[in-house]
């Protein structure tokens, strides 16, 4: 049997000394390195701290030119022409909040003329942009080509001043008078009244069928209304064959013949009554022409001859006959 080694007992003083030494020898903490992309840029912070300063020029401030103030009221900070004007004055686009505010304080550039012309030539690449900038600065020249517009803008930027031109008065919108629309009545046009003594117009075969079937349908379907009864009769009419429709067509034919005979008799009576009522017109006496000069100057009114009156009567009769025939055709269609 091997003897187990007993641990050597150490004094408490030694143990306390070793612990103090280990505490004193503790490792130093590592410094946390911040990545470069998260480090604050000194240049940007310095640029934020420095406020935007407007250079002092030799001309008058734009806020003191009334025409330009009125033109600025019509545009917004975000408009393209405002951005171009700001770039021409301050060499940058600026912020949307204070473009117009800075432009109103502008009173001229401090750069040399060549540099200003180069900048304006670069900004106003086409004639439309040059026109818009010149219009907003109220310095449009007489000749509106691109070169003339660029030169006018450059001279204005070097020394802004009022053009002395009167602004065109705002165009008033012409209020168009409302047209009175005629109210179209939904009611059907009333048919012309029948003349006294005129014969009764003929009925169609369908109407003879309706007269026969109306009472039968009412007895069979007492709860039905007028429109429902009419629909029911029309359905029955559609189901009929040509042979079944023949008796109704015969009745309609007889009624048509009766109407034509009565119509001719009525027309004869009508014409005879008119002839009796109208008195015979006496022929107009011819005026005797006098030899005096005064009688030649008097103007005589033309009178209608008997032939013209007869022609007008015949025309009016034909029109009436045509209207009556149209009415008859409409009734047949119904």
Coordinates of C-alpha atoms in Angstrom, one line a residue, residues 18-321:
X18 CA 0.0 36.1 -2.9
X19 CA -3.6 37.3 -3.4
X20 CA -2.5 40.9 -3.0
X21 CA 0.2 40.4 -5.6
X22 CA -2.2 38.8 -8.1
X23 CA -4.6 41.7 -7.7
X24 CA -1.9 44.2 -8.4
X25 CA -0.8 42.2 -11.5
X26 CA -4.3 42.4 -13.2
X27 CA -4.2 42.8 -17.1
X28 CA -4.9 46.3 -18.5
X29 CA -8.2 46.8 -20.4
X30 CA -8.2 46.9 -24.2
X31 CA -9.1 50.1 -25.9
X32 CA -12.2 50.0 -28.2
X33 CA -11.2 51.1 -31.7
X34 CA -13.8 53.1 -33.6
X35 CA -13.9 52.4 -37.4
X36 CA -13.0 55.2 -39.6
X37 CA -16.4 55.4 -41.4
X38 CA -18.0 56.1 -38.0
X39 CA -15.6 58.8 -37.0
X40 CA -17.0 62.4 -37.3
X41 CA -15.6 64.3 -40.3
X42 CA -13.9 67.4 -39.1
X43 CA -14.2 69.1 -42.5
X44 CA -18.0 68.6 -42.6
X45 CA -18.5 69.7 -39.0
X46 CA -16.5 72.9 -39.7
X47 CA -18.6 73.5 -42.9
X48 CA -21.8 73.1 -40.8
X49 CA -20.6 75.6 -38.2
X50 CA -19.7 78.2 -40.8
X51 CA -22.9 80.0 -42.0
X52 CA -23.6 80.8 -45.7
X53 CA -22.5 84.4 -46.4
X54 CA -23.9 86.4 -49.3
X55 CA -21.2 88.3 -51.1
X56 CA -21.6 92.1 -51.2
X57 CA -21.8 93.3 -54.8
X58 CA -22.1 96.8 -56.4
X59 CA -25.7 96.7 -57.5
X60 CA -29.1 97.0 -55.8
X61 CA -30.5 94.1 -53.7
X62 CA -33.2 92.2 -55.6
X63 CA -35.7 92.8 -52.7
X64 CA -35.5 96.5 -53.6
X65 CA -36.5 95.9 -57.2
X66 CA -40.4 95.8 -57.3
X67 CA -40.6 94.0 -60.7
X68 CA -38.4 91.1 -59.5
X69 CA -40.3 90.8 -56.2
X70 CA -43.6 90.4 -58.1
X71 CA -42.0 87.8 -60.4
X72 CA -40.6 85.9 -57.3
X73 CA -44.2 85.7 -55.9
X74 CA -45.3 83.7 -58.9
X75 CA -42.6 81.0 -58.5
X76 CA -41.6 78.4 -55.9
X77 CA -38.3 77.4 -54.3
X78 CA -38.4 74.1 -56.1
X79 CA -38.9 75.5 -59.6
X80 CA -36.2 74.8 -62.2
X81 CA -35.7 78.5 -63.1
X82 CA -35.2 79.4 -59.4
X83 CA -32.5 76.7 -59.1
X84 CA -30.7 78.1 -62.2
X85 CA -30.8 81.7 -60.9
X86 CA -29.5 80.6 -57.5
X87 CA -26.6 78.6 -59.2
X88 CA -25.7 81.6 -61.4
X89 CA -25.6 83.9 -58.3
X90 CA -24.0 81.6 -55.7
X91 CA -22.3 78.8 -57.7
X92 CA -24.5 76.1 -56.1
X93 CA -28.1 74.9 -56.0
X94 CA -28.7 75.6 -52.3
X95 CA -31.6 74.3 -50.2
X96 CA -35.2 74.3 -51.0
X97 CA -36.1 76.2 -47.9
X98 CA -34.2 79.4 -48.4
X99 CA -33.5 79.9 -52.1
X100 CA -35.8 82.8 -52.7
X101 CA -34.8 84.4 -49.4
X102 CA -31.1 84.4 -50.4
X103 CA -31.8 85.6 -53.9
X104 CA -33.7 88.6 -52.5
X105 CA -30.6 89.6 -50.6
X106 CA -28.3 89.2 -53.7
X107 CA -26.8 92.5 -54.9
X108 CA -24.1 91.4 -57.4
X109 CA -21.2 88.9 -57.8
X110 CA -17.6 89.6 -56.9
X111 CA -16.1 87.3 -59.5
X112 CA -14.5 88.6 -62.7
X113 CA -16.7 89.0 -65.8
X114 CA -15.0 86.1 -67.8
X115 CA -15.7 83.6 -65.0
X116 CA -19.3 84.8 -64.6
X117 CA -19.9 84.5 -68.4
X118 CA -18.4 81.0 -68.4
X119 CA -20.7 80.0 -65.5
X120 CA -23.8 81.4 -67.1
X121 CA -23.0 79.8 -70.5
X122 CA -22.7 76.5 -68.7
X123 CA -26.0 76.9 -66.8
X124 CA -28.0 78.2 -69.7
X125 CA -27.3 75.4 -72.1
X126 CA -30.4 76.0 -74.3
X127 CA -32.4 79.0 -75.2
X128 CA -35.4 78.1 -73.0
X129 CA -33.4 78.0 -69.8
X130 CA -31.7 81.3 -70.8
X131 CA -35.2 82.9 -71.4
X132 CA -36.5 81.7 -68.0
X133 CA -33.5 83.1 -66.1
X134 CA -33.6 86.4 -68.0
X135 CA -37.4 86.6 -67.4
X136 CA -37.0 86.0 -63.6
X137 CA -34.3 88.7 -63.4
X138 CA -36.3 91.1 -65.6
X139 CA -33.4 91.6 -68.0
X140 CA -34.7 90.2 -71.3
X141 CA -33.1 92.0 -74.3
X142 CA -34.8 93.0 -77.5
X143 CA -33.1 90.3 -79.5
X144 CA -34.0 87.0 -77.9
X145 CA -31.3 84.8 -79.2
X146 CA -29.1 82.7 -76.8
X147 CA -26.0 84.9 -77.0
X148 CA -27.9 88.1 -76.3
X149 CA -29.7 86.5 -73.4
X150 CA -26.4 85.3 -71.8
X151 CA -24.8 88.7 -72.2
X152 CA -27.8 90.4 -70.5
X153 CA -27.8 87.9 -67.6
X154 CA -24.0 88.5 -67.1
X155 CA -24.4 92.3 -67.0
X156 CA -27.3 91.9 -64.5
X157 CA -25.2 89.6 -62.2
X158 CA -22.3 92.0 -62.2
X159 CA -24.5 95.0 -61.2
X160 CA -28.2 94.3 -60.6
X161 CA -30.5 97.2 -61.3
X162 CA -34.2 97.8 -62.1
X163 CA -35.0 97.6 -65.8
X164 CA -37.7 100.3 -65.7
X165 CA -40.1 98.1 -67.7
X166 CA -43.7 97.9 -66.7
X167 CA -44.9 94.4 -65.9
X168 CA -47.8 93.2 -68.1
X169 CA -51.1 93.3 -66.3
X170 CA -52.4 89.9 -65.4
X171 CA -54.9 88.5 -67.9
X172 CA -58.4 88.4 -66.6
X173 CA -60.2 85.2 -67.4
X174 CA -63.2 85.9 -69.6
X175 CA -66.3 84.5 -67.9
X176 CA -68.3 82.9 -70.6
X177 CA -72.1 83.5 -70.4
X178 CA -73.9 80.4 -69.7
X179 CA -76.1 79.3 -72.5
X180 CA -79.7 78.8 -71.5
X181 CA -80.5 75.2 -72.4
X182 CA -84.0 74.6 -73.4
X183 CA -85.7 72.1 -71.1
X184 CA -86.7 69.2 -73.3
X185 CA -90.1 67.9 -72.1
X186 CA -90.2 64.1 -71.6
X187 CA -93.9 64.1 -72.6
X188 CA -94.6 62.8 -76.1
X189 CA -95.6 65.4 -78.7
X190 CA -99.4 65.7 -78.8
X191 CA -101.0 64.5 -82.0
X192 CA -102.9 67.0 -84.2
X193 CA -106.5 67.2 -83.4
X194 CA -109.0 65.5 -85.8
X195 CA -111.1 67.8 -87.9
X196 CA -114.8 67.8 -87.4
X197 CA -116.7 65.2 -89.4
X198 CA -113.5 63.2 -90.3
X199 CA -114.1 59.5 -90.6
X200 CA -112.9 57.1 -87.9
X201 CA -109.4 55.6 -88.8
X202 CA -109.2 51.9 -89.4
X203 CA -107.9 49.4 -86.9
X204 CA -105.1 46.9 -87.5
X205 CA -105.5 43.1 -87.2
X206 CA -103.7 43.1 -83.8
X207 CA -106.2 45.6 -82.3
X208 CA -109.1 43.4 -83.3
X209 CA -107.4 40.5 -81.6
X210 CA -106.9 42.7 -78.5
X211 CA -110.6 43.6 -78.4
X212 CA -111.5 39.9 -78.4
X213 CA -108.9 38.7 -75.8
X214 CA -109.0 41.5 -73.2
X215 CA -112.2 40.3 -71.5
X216 CA -111.1 36.7 -71.5
X217 CA -107.7 37.5 -69.9
X218 CA -109.4 39.7 -67.2
X219 CA -111.7 36.8 -66.3
X220 CA -108.9 34.3 -66.1
X221 CA -106.4 36.6 -64.3
X222 CA -108.4 39.1 -62.2
X223 CA -105.4 40.2 -60.1
X224 CA -103.4 41.4 -63.2
X225 CA -103.0 45.1 -64.0
X226 CA -103.4 46.8 -67.4
X227 CA -99.7 46.4 -68.4
X228 CA -99.6 42.8 -67.4
X229 CA -102.8 42.1 -69.4
X230 CA -101.3 43.8 -72.5
X231 CA -98.1 41.6 -72.2
X232 CA -100.2 38.5 -71.9
X233 CA -102.2 39.4 -75.0
X234 CA -99.0 40.2 -77.0
X235 CA -97.6 36.8 -76.0
X236 CA -100.8 35.1 -77.3
X237 CA -100.6 37.0 -80.6
X238 CA -97.0 35.9 -81.2
X239 CA -98.0 32.2 -80.7
X240 CA -100.7 32.4 -83.5
X241 CA -100.0 31.0 -86.9
X242 CA -100.7 32.7 -90.2
X243 CA -103.9 30.8 -90.6
X244 CA -105.1 31.8 -87.1
X245 CA -104.4 35.5 -87.9
X246 CA -106.4 35.4 -91.2
X247 CA -109.9 36.3 -89.7
X248 CA -108.4 39.3 -87.9
X249 CA -106.6 40.4 -91.1
X250 CA -109.9 40.2 -93.0
X251 CA -111.6 42.5 -90.5
X252 CA -108.8 45.0 -90.8
X253 CA -109.0 44.9 -94.6
X254 CA -112.8 45.6 -94.5
X255 CA -112.2 48.5 -92.1
X256 CA -109.6 49.9 -94.3
X257 CA -111.9 49.9 -97.3
X258 CA -114.6 51.5 -95.3
X259 CA -112.2 54.3 -94.2
X260 CA -111.1 55.0 -97.8
X261 CA -114.7 55.4 -99.0
X262 CA -115.7 57.6 -96.1
X263 CA -112.6 59.7 -96.5
X264 CA -113.3 60.5 -100.1
X265 CA -116.9 61.5 -99.3
X266 CA -115.7 63.7 -96.5
X267 CA -113.2 65.5 -98.7
X268 CA -115.9 66.2 -101.3
X269 CA -118.2 67.7 -98.7
X270 CA -115.3 69.7 -97.3
X271 CA -114.3 71.2 -100.6
X272 CA -117.9 72.0 -101.6
X273 CA -118.4 73.8 -98.2
X274 CA -115.3 75.9 -98.7
X275 CA -116.4 76.9 -102.2
X276 CA -119.7 78.1 -100.9
X277 CA -118.2 80.1 -98.0
X278 CA -115.7 82.0 -100.2
X279 CA -117.3 85.0 -102.1
X280 CA -116.3 85.6 -105.7
X281 CA -113.6 88.2 -106.0
X282 CA -114.1 91.0 -108.4
X283 CA -111.3 91.8 -110.9
X284 CA -109.2 94.7 -109.9
X285 CA -109.9 97.9 -111.9
X286 CA -106.9 99.1 -114.0
X287 CA -105.7 102.5 -113.0
X288 CA -105.7 105.1 -115.8
X289 CA -102.3 106.5 -116.3
X290 CA -102.3 110.3 -116.3
X291 CA -100.0 112.4 -118.4
X292 CA -98.9 114.4 -115.3
X293 CA -95.4 113.9 -113.9
X294 CA -96.7 113.6 -110.3
X295 CA -98.7 110.4 -111.1
X296 CA -95.6 108.7 -112.6
X297 CA -93.7 109.0 -109.3
X298 CA -96.3 107.2 -107.1
X299 CA -95.5 103.5 -106.5
X300 CA -98.3 100.9 -106.9
X301 CA -98.4 97.8 -104.8
X302 CA -98.5 94.5 -106.7
X303 CA -101.7 92.4 -106.3
X304 CA -102.0 88.7 -106.5
X305 CA -103.8 87.3 -109.6
X306 CA -106.5 84.7 -109.5
X307 CA -104.1 82.1 -110.9
X308 CA -101.6 82.5 -108.0
X309 CA -104.4 82.2 -105.5
X310 CA -105.6 79.0 -107.1
X311 CA -102.0 77.5 -107.0
X312 CA -101.6 78.3 -103.3
X313 CA -105.0 76.6 -102.6
X314 CA -103.9 73.5 -104.4
X315 CA -100.6 73.4 -102.6
X316 CA -102.3 73.7 -99.2
X317 CA -104.7 70.9 -100.0
X318 CA -101.9 68.6 -101.0
X319 CA -100.1 69.3 -97.7
X320 CA -103.2 68.5 -95.7
X321 CA -103.7 65.3 -97.6

